[in-house]
XYZ file of C-alpha atoms in Angstrom:
263
model
C 18.425 70.718 -114.838
C 21.406 70.509 -117.096
C 21.423 68.181 -120.033
C 24.729 66.912 -121.342
C 24.916 66.070 -124.993
C 27.639 63.709 -126.195
C 28.711 62.716 -129.610
C 28.114 59.341 -131.185
C 31.655 58.084 -130.484
C 31.496 59.130 -126.834
C 28.136 57.453 -126.386
C 29.455 54.192 -127.782
C 32.470 54.453 -125.498
C 30.282 54.872 -122.399
C 28.099 51.926 -123.426
C 31.154 49.691 -123.929
C 32.550 50.708 -120.527
C 29.263 49.938 -118.774
C 29.067 46.536 -120.466
C 32.616 45.743 -119.392
C 31.839 46.641 -115.782
C 28.816 44.340 -115.826
C 30.920 41.463 -117.173
C 33.647 42.028 -114.594
C 31.137 42.098 -111.779
C 29.585 38.839 -112.963
C 32.995 37.215 -113.251
C 34.053 38.215 -109.747
C 30.728 37.004 -108.375
C 31.230 33.666 -110.158
C 34.720 33.281 -108.724
C 33.488 34.027 -105.233
C 30.599 31.598 -105.426
C 32.782 28.771 -106.756
C 35.766 29.370 -104.489
C 36.298 26.131 -102.498
C 37.475 28.274 -99.603
C 33.949 29.547 -99.120
C 32.556 26.027 -98.671
C 32.587 23.956 -95.513
C 35.085 21.094 -95.258
C 32.259 18.570 -94.814
C 30.648 19.637 -98.066
C 33.878 19.510 -100.087
C 35.275 16.156 -98.883
C 33.744 13.103 -100.517
C 32.774 10.301 -98.145
C 34.397 6.975 -99.103
C 34.107 3.362 -97.938
C 37.219 1.231 -97.394
C 38.459 -0.525 -100.538
C 41.792 -1.792 -99.172
C 44.118 -1.344 -96.200
C 47.677 -0.056 -95.955
C 49.731 -2.718 -94.180
C 53.260 -4.085 -94.246
C 51.912 -7.548 -93.458
C 51.398 -9.838 -96.428
C 47.732 -10.478 -95.799
C 44.514 -10.042 -97.753
C 40.822 -10.478 -96.986
C 38.301 -12.663 -98.785
C 34.628 -11.714 -98.896
C 31.457 -13.184 -100.365
C 28.193 -11.375 -101.118
C 25.048 -13.455 -100.653
C 21.735 -12.344 -102.095
C 20.374 -15.417 -103.901
C 20.894 -19.170 -103.690
C 22.701 -21.259 -101.099
C 23.527 -24.469 -102.978
C 27.310 -24.015 -102.645
C 27.364 -23.195 -98.928
C 28.663 -26.586 -97.742
C 31.322 -26.705 -100.466
C 32.568 -23.184 -99.687
C 32.807 -24.030 -95.991
C 34.718 -27.227 -96.796
C 37.247 -25.525 -99.104
C 37.824 -22.587 -96.767
C 38.291 -25.058 -93.924
C 40.807 -27.086 -95.942
C 42.969 -23.953 -96.208
C 42.260 -22.877 -92.625
C 40.777 -19.632 -93.950
C 37.976 -17.582 -92.427
C 36.053 -15.361 -94.804
C 33.535 -12.537 -94.480
C 30.021 -13.165 -95.793
C 27.938 -10.060 -96.539
C 24.347 -11.295 -96.247
C 21.116 -9.719 -97.465
C 18.116 -9.851 -95.168
C 16.108 -11.682 -97.840
C 18.870 -14.332 -98.052
C 18.924 -14.717 -94.279
C 15.177 -15.289 -94.160
C 15.299 -17.814 -97.021
C 18.383 -19.697 -95.787
C 18.617 -19.469 -91.981
C 20.336 -22.876 -91.707
C 23.035 -21.786 -94.168
C 23.627 -18.664 -92.065
C 24.053 -20.816 -88.971
C 26.488 -23.125 -90.784
C 28.667 -20.207 -91.866
C 28.698 -18.739 -88.383
C 29.380 -22.052 -86.654
C 32.291 -22.644 -89.046
C 33.841 -19.419 -87.744
C 33.203 -17.140 -90.704
C 32.434 -13.475 -90.240
C 28.832 -12.418 -90.797
C 28.301 -8.943 -92.250
C 25.462 -6.782 -93.564
C 24.520 -6.432 -97.259
C 21.222 -4.607 -96.854
C 17.747 -6.029 -96.523
C 16.413 -6.285 -100.085
C 19.549 -5.748 -102.215
C 18.195 -2.378 -103.291
C 20.248 0.504 -104.695
C 20.536 2.727 -101.642
C 21.405 5.953 -103.458
C 17.798 5.987 -104.668
C 16.511 6.138 -101.071
C 16.104 8.843 -98.484
C 17.968 8.559 -95.187
C 15.100 6.750 -93.470
C 15.028 4.139 -96.229
C 18.784 3.615 -95.955
C 18.482 3.105 -92.230
C 15.726 0.516 -92.677
C 17.806 -1.412 -95.221
C 20.693 -1.673 -92.786
C 18.888 -2.123 -89.497
C 16.278 -4.640 -90.693
C 19.146 -6.970 -91.630
C 20.937 -6.125 -88.399
C 17.904 -7.243 -86.405
C 17.493 -10.420 -88.492
C 21.021 -11.552 -87.595
C 20.722 -10.431 -83.991
C 17.574 -12.525 -83.654
C 19.063 -15.545 -85.433
C 22.621 -15.568 -84.062
C 22.582 -13.129 -81.162
C 25.462 -11.046 -82.561
C 25.938 -7.397 -83.516
C 27.328 -6.883 -87.028
C 29.686 -3.975 -87.716
C 30.554 -4.235 -91.433
C 28.287 -3.150 -94.288
C 28.620 -3.441 -98.056
C 26.158 -1.442 -100.160
C 24.376 -3.588 -102.764
C 25.914 -3.223 -106.247
C 28.760 -1.312 -104.594
C 26.538 1.754 -105.076
C 26.924 4.618 -102.604
C 27.008 8.370 -102.120
C 27.948 10.614 -99.209
C 24.638 10.055 -97.451
C 24.924 6.257 -97.665
C 28.371 6.357 -96.039
C 27.332 8.893 -93.404
C 24.223 6.871 -92.513
C 26.270 3.664 -92.344
C 28.731 5.197 -89.889
C 26.008 6.831 -87.832
C 24.529 3.363 -87.283
C 27.848 2.035 -85.981
C 28.941 0.301 -89.170
C 32.044 0.517 -91.333
C 31.356 0.593 -95.079
C 33.544 -1.859 -97.011
C 34.065 -2.301 -100.743
C 36.847 -4.221 -102.551
C 39.859 -3.607 -104.787
C 40.088 -7.100 -106.335
C 36.903 -8.203 -108.107
C 36.839 -11.888 -109.107
C 34.134 -11.026 -111.677
C 32.598 -14.395 -110.816
C 29.202 -12.803 -111.329
C 29.951 -12.471 -115.067
C 30.328 -16.268 -115.340
C 33.008 -15.995 -118.041
C 34.542 -19.376 -117.210
C 36.640 -21.056 -114.549
C 40.109 -20.160 -115.838
C 39.309 -16.475 -116.531
C 37.941 -16.132 -112.977
C 41.063 -17.667 -111.424
C 43.381 -15.452 -113.505
C 41.245 -12.418 -112.702
C 42.159 -12.853 -109.026
C 45.701 -14.219 -109.057
C 46.977 -12.004 -111.900
C 45.059 -8.923 -110.817
C 47.225 -5.787 -110.919
C 45.512 -4.513 -107.765
C 46.398 -7.578 -105.683
C 48.779 -6.493 -102.913
C 49.108 -6.345 -99.131
C 45.784 -5.224 -97.676
C 43.599 -6.120 -100.658
C 39.941 -7.038 -100.184
C 38.664 -9.640 -102.673
C 35.058 -9.872 -103.850
C 33.274 -13.146 -104.616
C 29.641 -14.244 -104.622
C 28.478 -17.245 -102.650
C 26.490 -18.882 -105.437
C 28.106 -17.776 -108.704
C 28.620 -20.511 -111.281
C 32.395 -21.021 -110.958
C 33.206 -19.679 -107.479
C 33.156 -22.933 -105.535
C 34.905 -24.779 -108.365
C 37.763 -22.275 -108.487
C 38.144 -21.368 -104.828
C 40.609 -24.137 -103.952
C 43.018 -23.122 -106.721
C 42.674 -19.438 -105.893
C 43.486 -19.998 -102.222
C 46.430 -22.216 -103.178
C 47.681 -19.513 -105.547
C 47.434 -16.855 -102.862
C 49.363 -19.084 -100.466
C 52.074 -19.593 -103.091
C 52.362 -15.813 -103.405
C 52.941 -15.666 -99.655
C 49.594 -14.187 -98.627
C 47.683 -15.011 -95.475
C 43.923 -14.792 -96.074
C 41.833 -13.304 -93.263
C 38.287 -12.009 -92.706
C 37.774 -8.311 -93.388
C 37.616 -7.234 -89.736
C 41.094 -8.680 -89.113
C 42.464 -6.618 -91.987
C 40.956 -3.255 -91.029
C 43.012 -0.850 -88.943
C 41.984 -0.057 -85.390
C 41.857 3.433 -83.920
C 42.105 6.678 -85.890
C 42.600 6.404 -89.639
C 42.331 8.247 -92.920
C 41.079 7.086 -96.324
C 42.822 8.302 -99.465
C 41.188 9.125 -102.803
C 41.346 5.456 -103.855
C 39.617 4.220 -100.684
C 42.777 2.834 -99.078
C 42.736 2.970 -95.282
C 45.842 4.446 -93.590
C 46.691 4.968 -89.917
C 46.716 8.641 -88.965
C 50.196 8.248 -87.482
C 53.011 6.200 -89.025
C 53.317 2.652 -87.714
C 56.623 2.150 -85.874
């Protein structure tokens, strides 16, 4: 067996070359593993709910989340009726069980009834089975009480991830958020709440507005808000009348677009 003897400088050169090859190999491996082209489309595309809708019509949707309290139900129905407006009420199962007569009043007044989960729990902390129970327990409550099938769902706290949206759609629901938050839940005062809606930079055709059914200033400010929207030329509709039918896409901001241009 032959033994090759190298000098000190040559040895250092070989060591440096070997180290460089190791680094290069690691770098190429890193690039390959992180290359988006090696991932499936499903894994790389984030699942989003609908925050607003692309439309040339000057219309917006009004929605109310209901998880606690029903004292303002009659007043909300009266004010909405005064303006000939139908809203969408996202109801929690616990609210339905505690206030079945209020649910019936809303439905009989022509307002849209939608799903807000069973216990107002943060669904991203659940497994898929837990998510399904949250949605379907409320679905069955309303089906038993009103005999209708709901199709719209809003995750409690507006909290969601890909699995929440995928589970929602698998169960035949459309997940809906909002792009105009009244911030009524912060209870900062009547005038700030009204300005927060009417002067909101996001307010435009296809906006979805968020209120809460029993927040401190909501009922007191609703008449002026609806009047202000009318003065801006908006027609206020329930969420389902705003959403697009057929095939659609959702952009990075959650705005729903038709897949083909509207003629």
